[in-house]
Amino acid sequence: MTESALESVSLDLQQTRQHIEQHLDQYTLFDDDCPAHLREAIRYSLLSGGKRLRPTLVLMAARACGGSDSLAMPAACAVEMIHTYSLIHDDLPAMDDDQLRRGLPTCHIKFDEATAILAGDALIPLAFEIIAEEYPDAIAARCCRQLARACGASQLVGGQADDLSPADEPRDVERIEQIHRRKTGALFITSVKLGGLVSGATEKQLSDLETFGKNLGLSFQIVDDLLDCQGDWVKMGKLARKDQERGKLTYPELLGVEASRQRAEELIGLAIAALTDFGPPAEPLRSIARFVLERNQ
Ligand code: GRG
């Protein structure tokens, strides 16, 4: 990707991000029954930066299937809420015990542990409520089922549980891919499928989007690992080399830096190939895939 193409994708992503953030703000005003400190903690974590990659994928997948950003925005916000809950809980002392997230103190450091747990908890039902409120029943049911599976015990939560489990598990590529398919991949797949579902995508389109999301998610994770071992922590907003120091399985450790980079590129190629039948409307989705490979944060 040339420097100027990367800049133009960055600009589009920046505008889309602002649009998403306006809606996230509106969805988290809450009524007076929500305690002020809980509201503050939810909004602190949800509105304090982040690339907004998953909600952007929802919008771009909708565009690829003939839908619009406004149609897909509620689903996009719902996915970002689930993602943010998972980050808040992942940062807790009982899990990854992180002090910094998106360049700021993590939710439990800024507030306290109980508030952080509850802020994460509150984001889960809110995500499903938004989908149920904003889409016709049949579409809402399909979206809720897709999202519920992605964040359940066999996907996001299961991947996280295995990632936290003792180090006597095999340290090989199969194991790391099993973890990331669930911990990171499931939400990527769900993002693009929700964009498709709200736009009336065909089963074939949903299946192509699934292939796209699966390969993109894995590539994203490899790049994440590469950034963790080589990245600039100021840009990333979190401490680099943390995964390595904790003895977590990473691609560069298993494959080496060069082979990891190659694998990430190969996967982006597969992701883009899955979009062939969508033609020009899928161009923004292809650009994001290239961006994931080139990102530095
Ligand atoms: C607590 C159930 C539960 C799950 C946590 C999200 C997660 C699972 C762990 C976060 C740790 C981690 C490095 C996960 C893999 C990659 C990932 C999801 C990175 C964070 O996503 P980004 O880079 O974050 O899109 P931003 O801040 O840009 O939204």
XYZ file of C-alpha atoms and ligand atoms in Angstrom:
326
model
C 0.000 0.000 0.000
C 1.473 3.405 -0.959
C 1.960 6.142 1.621
C -0.850 8.275 0.114
C -3.295 5.325 -0.113
C -2.575 4.586 3.542
C -3.218 8.239 4.417
C -6.539 8.269 2.598
C -7.686 5.076 4.340
C -6.571 6.604 7.636
C -8.643 9.701 6.905
C -11.745 7.661 6.030
C -11.221 5.599 9.187
C -10.828 8.781 11.221
C -14.109 10.241 9.925
C -15.910 6.955 10.407
C -14.473 6.716 13.913
C -15.861 10.144 14.840
C -19.264 9.158 13.516
C -19.210 5.933 15.568
C -18.118 7.832 18.680
C -21.035 10.270 18.410
C -23.415 7.321 18.473
C -21.587 5.567 21.323
C -21.930 8.793 23.265
C -25.690 8.989 22.635
C -26.203 5.334 23.578
C -24.563 5.782 26.994
C -26.349 8.806 28.432
C -28.468 6.562 30.759
C -31.347 7.605 32.978
C -31.117 8.719 36.623
C -31.292 5.140 37.915
C -27.774 4.512 36.630
C -25.366 5.557 39.415
C -23.169 8.488 38.368
C -19.840 6.724 39.008
C -20.945 3.680 36.997
C -22.031 5.884 34.106
C -18.719 7.706 34.306
C -16.726 4.451 34.261
C -18.672 3.045 31.314
C -18.217 6.232 29.311
C -14.565 6.562 30.346
C -13.730 3.170 28.847
C -16.069 3.301 25.881
C -15.301 6.834 24.748
C -11.574 7.067 25.418
C -10.093 6.251 22.039
C -9.384 2.966 20.354
C -9.177 2.276 16.654
C -12.886 1.360 16.389
C -11.878 -1.341 13.969
C -14.722 -3.743 14.708
C -17.547 -1.197 14.359
C -15.888 0.110 11.201
C -15.929 -3.439 9.845
C -19.673 -3.633 10.560
C -20.261 -0.444 8.548
C -17.978 -1.432 5.669
C -19.506 -4.915 5.418
C -22.926 -3.269 5.269
C -21.718 -1.048 2.417
C -20.398 -4.144 0.620
C -23.890 -5.677 0.815
C -25.761 -2.594 -0.350
C -26.567 -1.268 3.138
C -25.712 2.131 4.597
C -23.683 3.358 7.570
C -26.806 4.640 9.316
C -28.545 1.283 8.954
C -25.551 -0.572 10.380
C -24.591 1.932 13.099
C -26.586 0.336 15.976
C -24.988 -3.061 15.280
C -21.582 -1.388 14.990
C -21.989 0.253 18.400
C -23.171 -3.030 19.914
C -20.003 -4.816 18.769
C -17.784 -2.038 20.131
C -19.570 -2.323 23.484
C -18.833 -6.044 23.689
C -15.231 -5.402 22.674
C -14.856 -2.681 25.327
C -16.358 -4.897 28.031
C -13.807 -7.583 27.119
C -10.943 -5.084 27.352
C -12.112 -3.757 30.745
C -12.327 -7.283 32.158
C -9.107 -8.410 30.457
C -7.241 -5.583 32.223
C -8.428 -6.597 35.714
C -5.894 -7.915 38.255
C -7.474 -11.386 38.061
C -6.805 -11.485 34.328
C -3.987 -9.582 32.576
C -3.526 -7.019 35.351
C -2.839 -4.040 33.091
C -2.448 -0.423 34.151
C -2.634 1.184 30.745
C -5.207 0.875 27.971
C -5.682 3.130 24.974
C -2.987 5.375 26.451
C -4.894 5.974 29.682
C -5.162 4.320 33.109
C -7.298 1.187 32.841
C -10.844 1.314 34.201
C -10.027 -0.388 37.536
C -7.058 1.955 38.096
C -9.058 5.086 37.300
C -12.065 3.920 39.346
C -11.886 0.691 41.361
C -12.140 -3.006 40.648
C -15.801 -3.412 41.520
C -16.772 -0.448 39.355
C -14.694 -1.777 36.458
C -16.335 -5.206 36.696
C -19.776 -3.614 36.746
C -18.964 -1.218 33.893
C -18.000 -4.230 31.768
C -21.097 -6.128 32.909
C -23.385 -3.238 31.973
C -22.031 -3.032 28.423
C -23.106 -6.589 27.582
C -26.892 -6.220 27.984
C -26.740 -2.729 26.502
C -25.290 -4.169 23.286
C -28.145 -6.680 22.961
C -30.756 -4.108 23.945
C -29.618 -1.771 21.160
C -29.857 -4.508 18.539
C -33.268 -5.631 19.820
C -34.558 -2.037 19.816
C -33.206 -0.918 16.476
C -33.883 -3.761 14.030
C -36.971 -5.677 12.932
C -37.497 -8.737 15.136
C -36.288 -11.401 12.694
C -33.067 -9.551 11.896
C -32.519 -8.605 15.539
C -32.872 -12.274 16.552
C -30.260 -13.388 14.010
C -27.878 -10.604 15.043
C -28.323 -11.349 18.756
C -27.690 -15.053 18.186
C -24.554 -14.320 16.158
C -23.223 -11.881 18.762
C -24.147 -14.080 21.738
C -22.295 -17.049 20.254
C -19.244 -14.939 19.489
C -18.909 -13.738 23.056
C -19.893 -16.996 24.760
C -18.079 -19.840 26.498
C -16.940 -21.494 23.286
C -15.659 -18.323 21.656
C -14.489 -15.048 23.276
C -14.762 -16.198 26.897
C -13.419 -19.678 26.088
C -10.448 -18.253 24.177
C -9.702 -15.940 27.074
C -9.938 -18.818 29.580
C -7.446 -20.881 27.571
C -5.138 -17.916 27.166
C -5.036 -17.524 30.949
C -4.530 -21.228 31.590
C -1.211 -22.655 32.904
C 1.863 -22.734 30.728
C 2.120 -26.564 30.532
C -0.108 -26.566 27.426
C 1.677 -27.260 24.094
C 3.449 -24.187 22.738
C 2.719 -24.560 19.049
C 0.992 -22.731 16.211
C -2.093 -24.935 16.447
C -2.600 -23.924 20.071
C -2.098 -20.213 19.445
C -4.481 -20.267 16.472
C -7.101 -22.092 18.544
C -6.902 -19.340 21.147
C -6.981 -16.428 18.730
C -9.716 -17.891 16.552
C -11.945 -17.612 19.597
C -10.494 -14.669 21.524
C -10.005 -12.276 18.610
C -11.406 -13.935 15.487
C -14.961 -14.536 16.643
C -15.668 -10.829 17.099
C -14.119 -9.953 13.734
C -16.305 -12.548 12.005
C -19.339 -11.297 13.889
C -18.611 -7.683 12.966
C -18.732 -8.341 9.238
C -21.644 -10.766 9.517
C -23.739 -8.244 11.447
C -23.044 -5.681 8.711
C -24.271 -8.260 6.216
C -27.279 -9.373 8.248
C -28.692 -5.868 8.720
C -28.247 -5.206 4.996
C -30.106 -8.314 3.822
C -27.016 -10.227 2.637
C -27.482 -13.610 0.952
C -26.217 -16.810 2.630
C -23.347 -16.907 0.117
C -22.386 -13.339 1.000
C -22.529 -14.164 4.726
C -20.307 -17.148 4.158
C -17.788 -15.050 2.162
C -17.848 -12.428 4.918
C -17.155 -15.168 7.444
C -14.075 -16.276 5.470
C -12.971 -12.657 5.220
C -13.432 -12.089 8.973
C -11.667 -15.296 9.927
C -8.535 -14.530 7.918
C -8.548 -10.857 8.848
C -8.879 -11.688 12.562
C -5.923 -14.033 12.524
C -3.805 -11.612 10.534
C -4.754 -8.824 12.957
C -3.548 -10.964 15.827
C -0.216 -11.755 14.173
C 0.344 -8.041 13.549
C -0.624 -7.418 17.187
C 2.059 -9.871 18.289
C 4.611 -8.275 15.953
C 3.761 -4.839 17.373
C 4.038 -6.258 20.867
C 7.615 -7.312 20.218
C 8.661 -4.428 17.975
C 6.085 -1.683 18.380
C 6.157 1.811 19.717
C 4.281 1.697 23.010
C 3.430 5.407 22.885
C 1.522 4.896 19.615
C -0.032 1.670 20.834
C -1.206 3.195 24.124
C -0.190 0.117 26.070
C 3.059 -1.402 27.177
C 4.792 -3.231 24.338
C 6.600 -6.553 24.936
C 4.170 -7.353 27.726
C 2.896 -10.571 26.178
C 6.435 -11.843 25.677
C 7.441 -10.968 29.231
C 4.425 -12.822 30.585
C 5.389 -15.952 28.668
C 2.253 -15.758 26.506
C 2.309 -17.617 23.230
C 3.105 -15.246 20.365
C 3.582 -15.794 16.638
C 7.065 -14.207 16.436
C 8.208 -16.545 19.219
C 6.867 -19.602 17.387
C 7.536 -18.674 13.742
C 10.099 -15.858 13.897
C 9.459 -12.266 12.824
C 9.855 -12.754 9.061
C 7.657 -15.847 8.794
C 5.025 -14.201 11.015
C 4.961 -11.177 8.730
C 4.619 -13.470 5.717
C 1.800 -15.396 7.331
C -0.024 -12.130 8.139
C 0.319 -11.059 4.478
C -0.884 -14.439 3.218
C -3.972 -14.246 5.428
C -4.817 -10.739 4.192
C -4.556 -12.112 0.646
C -7.047 -14.848 1.552
C -9.343 -12.319 3.238
C -9.381 -10.080 0.172
C -9.863 -13.052 -2.165
C -13.049 -13.958 -0.274
C -14.537 -10.604 -1.325
C -14.199 -11.165 -5.086
C -17.931 -11.585 -5.740
C -18.814 -8.334 -3.978
C -17.101 -6.169 -6.620
C -16.505 -2.415 -6.088
C -18.826 -1.924 -3.058
C -16.397 -4.038 -1.004
C -13.468 -1.682 -1.693
C -13.620 -0.023 1.771
C -13.538 -3.491 3.351
C -10.474 -4.395 1.256
C -8.804 -1.146 2.319
C -9.310 -1.983 5.973
C -7.745 -5.383 5.407
C -4.659 -3.737 3.913
C -4.670 -1.202 6.728
C -4.648 -3.964 9.355
C -1.428 -5.226 7.827
C 0.218 -1.796 7.702
C -0.969 -0.448 11.047
C 1.512 0.712 13.679
C -0.866 0.795 16.687
C -12.372 -10.776 29.341
C -13.922 -12.388 28.165
C -12.745 -11.539 28.137
C -12.035 -11.481 26.992
C -10.870 -10.634 26.778
C -10.075 -8.670 24.186
C -9.467 -9.703 25.008
C -10.281 -10.902 25.423
C -8.225 -9.540 25.434
C -7.393 -8.312 25.147
C -5.969 -8.677 25.045
C -5.537 -8.896 23.660
C -4.152 -8.437 23.348
C -6.327 -9.471 22.780
C -6.021 -9.780 21.391
C -6.013 -8.603 20.460
C -6.955 -7.572 20.820
C -8.346 -7.964 20.976
C -6.467 -6.334 20.970
C -7.276 -5.180 21.311
O -8.012 -4.787 20.196
P -7.711 -3.424 19.420
O -6.242 -3.318 19.092
O -8.043 -2.369 20.553
O -8.648 -3.308 18.281
P -8.638 -0.900 20.432
O -8.195 -0.210 21.706
O -8.071 -0.227 19.211
O -10.118 -1.047 20.377
